[in-house]
Amino acid sequence: GENVEQHPSTLSVQEGDSAVIKCTYSDSASNYFPWYKQELGKRPQLIIDIRSNVGEKKDQRIAVTLNKTAKHFSLHITETQPEDSAVYFCAASSPNTGFQKLVFGTGTRLLVSP
Amino acid sequence: DGGITQSPKYLFRKEGQNVTLSCEQNLNHDAMYWYRQDPGQGLRLIYYSQIVNDFQKGDIAEGYSVSREKKESFPLTVTSAQKNPTAFYLCASSIVSWETQYFGPGTRLLVL
């Protein structure tokens, strides 16, 4: 089955710096890659996603890139702000007898210092 | 994701007791899911349902049971067979299984 690895587990940056979180996946059939942000004690919220027919997607300060050959995808946050501090999860979805199962990485705790 | 509700917010279970976590959605989504989240870990799939009256085991179904009698409701029962139930339980839904999943606010289950 699919396996998703996420790095780093923690990331500390200064306000205004960029942050990059990387994930690798094992199933070459995976075709959907969402990123979720989870604040302490709250629900995960989708921040951006990408499908396998696209190499890059941007939404204001957030971008995701996908390298299908290498089977890795990355989240890029530019001009970080203290409110970006949270745990970020990547996930990969692969078809499985008609059901698209999401497999999550173990999360990256991002701390943005003022 | 504001259309998914979970209750209660906190739940305490005594040894040998079954407890049921509620999940309701008013988004008209066909697919619903239950995940377990342990500290420092990602989300693991317990059960999922692609359509009413049908559900399937996920990766860690042992000690849990579900039902899907109505499209908007997908309750999870944590049985006494689940020996380590302390975790944060998240319900999610999507229009269909290959579309974006939206999460409820979660239920934190603790053992007395």
mmCIF file of N, CA and C in Angstrom, chain A residues 101, chain B residues 34-36 44-48 55-66 74 76-83 89:
data_model
loop_
_atom_site.group_PDB
_atom_site.id
_atom_site.type_symbol
_atom_site.label_atom_id
_atom_site.label_comp_id
_atom_site.label_asym_id
_atom_site.label_seq_id
_atom_site.Cartn_x
_atom_site.Cartn_y
_atom_site.Cartn_z
ATOM 1 N N LYS A 101 -8.138 6.334 -1.314
ATOM 2 C CA LYS A 101 -7.758 6.371 0.089
ATOM 3 C C LYS A 101 -6.666 7.402 0.304
ATOM 4 N N TRP B 34 -13.825 8.055 9.236
ATOM 5 C CA TRP B 34 -13.361 8.245 10.603
ATOM 6 C C TRP B 34 -11.855 8.019 10.642
ATOM 7 N N TYR B 35 -11.159 8.992 11.280
ATOM 8 C CA TYR B 35 -9.720 8.904 11.462
ATOM 9 C C TYR B 35 -9.397 8.976 12.952
ATOM 10 N N ARG B 36 -8.284 8.377 13.285
ATOM 11 C CA ARG B 36 -7.735 8.498 14.639
ATOM 12 C C ARG B 36 -6.408 9.251 14.537
ATOM 13 N N ARG B 44 -4.868 8.254 10.861
ATOM 14 C CA ARG B 44 -5.007 6.872 10.392
ATOM 15 C C ARG B 44 -6.490 6.551 10.210
ATOM 16 N N LEU B 45 -6.801 5.895 9.104
ATOM 17 C CA LEU B 45 -8.183 5.624 8.719
ATOM 18 C C LEU B 45 -8.747 4.439 9.490
ATOM 19 N N ILE B 46 -9.900 4.658 10.137
ATOM 20 C CA ILE B 46 -10.548 3.598 10.916
ATOM 21 C C ILE B 46 -11.599 2.894 10.061
ATOM 22 N N TYR B 47 -12.567 3.655 9.572
ATOM 23 C CA TYR B 47 -13.645 3.157 8.711
ATOM 24 C C TYR B 47 -13.986 4.230 7.694
ATOM 25 N N TYR B 48 -14.572 3.799 6.589
ATOM 26 C CA TYR B 48 -15.085 4.738 5.623
ATOM 27 C C TYR B 48 -16.374 4.204 5.014
ATOM 28 N N PHE B 55 -20.314 0.408 4.325
ATOM 29 C CA PHE B 55 -19.094 0.916 4.937
ATOM 30 C C PHE B 55 -18.022 -0.169 4.874
ATOM 31 N N GLN B 56 -16.772 0.267 4.956
ATOM 32 C CA GLN B 56 -15.638 -0.640 4.829
ATOM 33 C C GLN B 56 -14.612 -0.349 5.920
ATOM 34 N N LYS B 57 -13.848 -1.381 6.292
ATOM 35 C CA LYS B 57 -12.781 -1.199 7.268
ATOM 36 C C LYS B 57 -11.625 -0.432 6.646
ATOM 37 N N GLY B 58 -11.024 0.414 7.470
ATOM 38 C CA GLY B 58 -9.802 1.088 7.083
ATOM 39 C C GLY B 58 -8.605 0.325 7.605
ATOM 40 N N ASP B 59 -7.549 1.048 7.960
ATOM 41 C CA ASP B 59 -6.294 0.424 8.371
ATOM 42 C C ASP B 59 -6.280 -0.049 9.821
ATOM 43 N N ILE B 60 -7.116 0.555 10.676
ATOM 44 C CA ILE B 60 -7.062 0.233 12.099
ATOM 45 C C ILE B 60 -8.461 0.033 12.661
ATOM 46 N N ALA B 61 -9.263 -0.845 12.035
ATOM 47 C CA ALA B 61 -10.675 -1.009 12.396
ATOM 48 C C ALA B 61 -10.905 -1.844 13.653
ATOM 49 N N GLU B 62 -9.917 -2.594 14.091
ATOM 50 C CA GLU B 62 -10.132 -3.494 15.232
ATOM 51 C C GLU B 62 -10.523 -2.730 16.487
ATOM 52 N N GLY B 63 -11.623 -3.148 17.128
ATOM 53 C CA GLY B 63 -12.083 -2.485 18.337
ATOM 54 C C GLY B 63 -13.057 -1.341 18.077
ATOM 55 N N TYR B 64 -13.398 -1.118 16.833
ATOM 56 C CA TYR B 64 -14.328 -0.046 16.453
ATOM 57 C C TYR B 64 -15.466 -0.630 15.611
ATOM 58 N N SER B 65 -16.616 0.059 15.614
ATOM 59 C CA SER B 65 -17.716 -0.301 14.725
ATOM 60 C C SER B 65 -18.424 0.973 14.285
ATOM 61 N N VAL B 66 -19.088 0.906 13.130
ATOM 62 C CA VAL B 66 -19.794 2.067 12.582
ATOM 63 C C VAL B 66 -21.130 1.620 12.009
ATOM 64 N N PHE B 74 -22.833 9.332 10.533
ATOM 65 C CA PHE B 74 -21.859 8.224 10.479
ATOM 66 C C PHE B 74 -21.267 8.053 11.876
ATOM 67 N N LEU B 76 -19.513 6.481 15.211
ATOM 68 C CA LEU B 76 -18.420 5.543 15.503
ATOM 69 C C LEU B 76 -18.557 5.047 16.935
ATOM 70 N N THR B 77 -18.570 3.733 17.121
ATOM 71 C CA THR B 77 -18.571 3.154 18.466
ATOM 72 C C THR B 77 -17.193 2.605 18.773
ATOM 73 N N VAL B 78 -16.651 3.039 19.897
ATOM 74 C CA VAL B 78 -15.384 2.510 20.393
ATOM 75 C C VAL B 78 -15.742 1.426 21.403
ATOM 76 N N THR B 79 -15.445 0.192 21.083
ATOM 77 C CA THR B 79 -15.855 -0.917 21.931
ATOM 78 C C THR B 79 -14.815 -1.217 23.001
ATOM 79 N N SER B 80 -15.189 -2.066 23.933
ATOM 80 C CA SER B 80 -14.266 -2.449 25.010
ATOM 81 C C SER B 80 -13.085 -3.254 24.465
ATOM 82 N N ALA B 81 -13.202 -3.745 23.241
ATOM 83 C CA ALA B 81 -12.098 -4.492 22.627
ATOM 84 C C ALA B 81 -10.944 -3.587 22.206
ATOM 85 N N GLN B 82 -11.194 -2.280 22.136
ATOM 86 C CA GLN B 82 -10.131 -1.325 21.787
ATOM 87 C C GLN B 82 -9.379 -0.996 23.069
ATOM 88 N N LYS B 83 -8.195 -1.546 23.210
ATOM 89 C CA LYS B 83 -7.460 -1.477 24.475
ATOM 90 C C LYS B 83 -6.737 -0.165 24.699
ATOM 91 N N TYR B 89 -10.310 11.909 17.722
ATOM 92 C CA TYR B 89 -11.029 11.260 16.643
ATOM 93 C C TYR B 89 -11.633 12.314 15.721
#
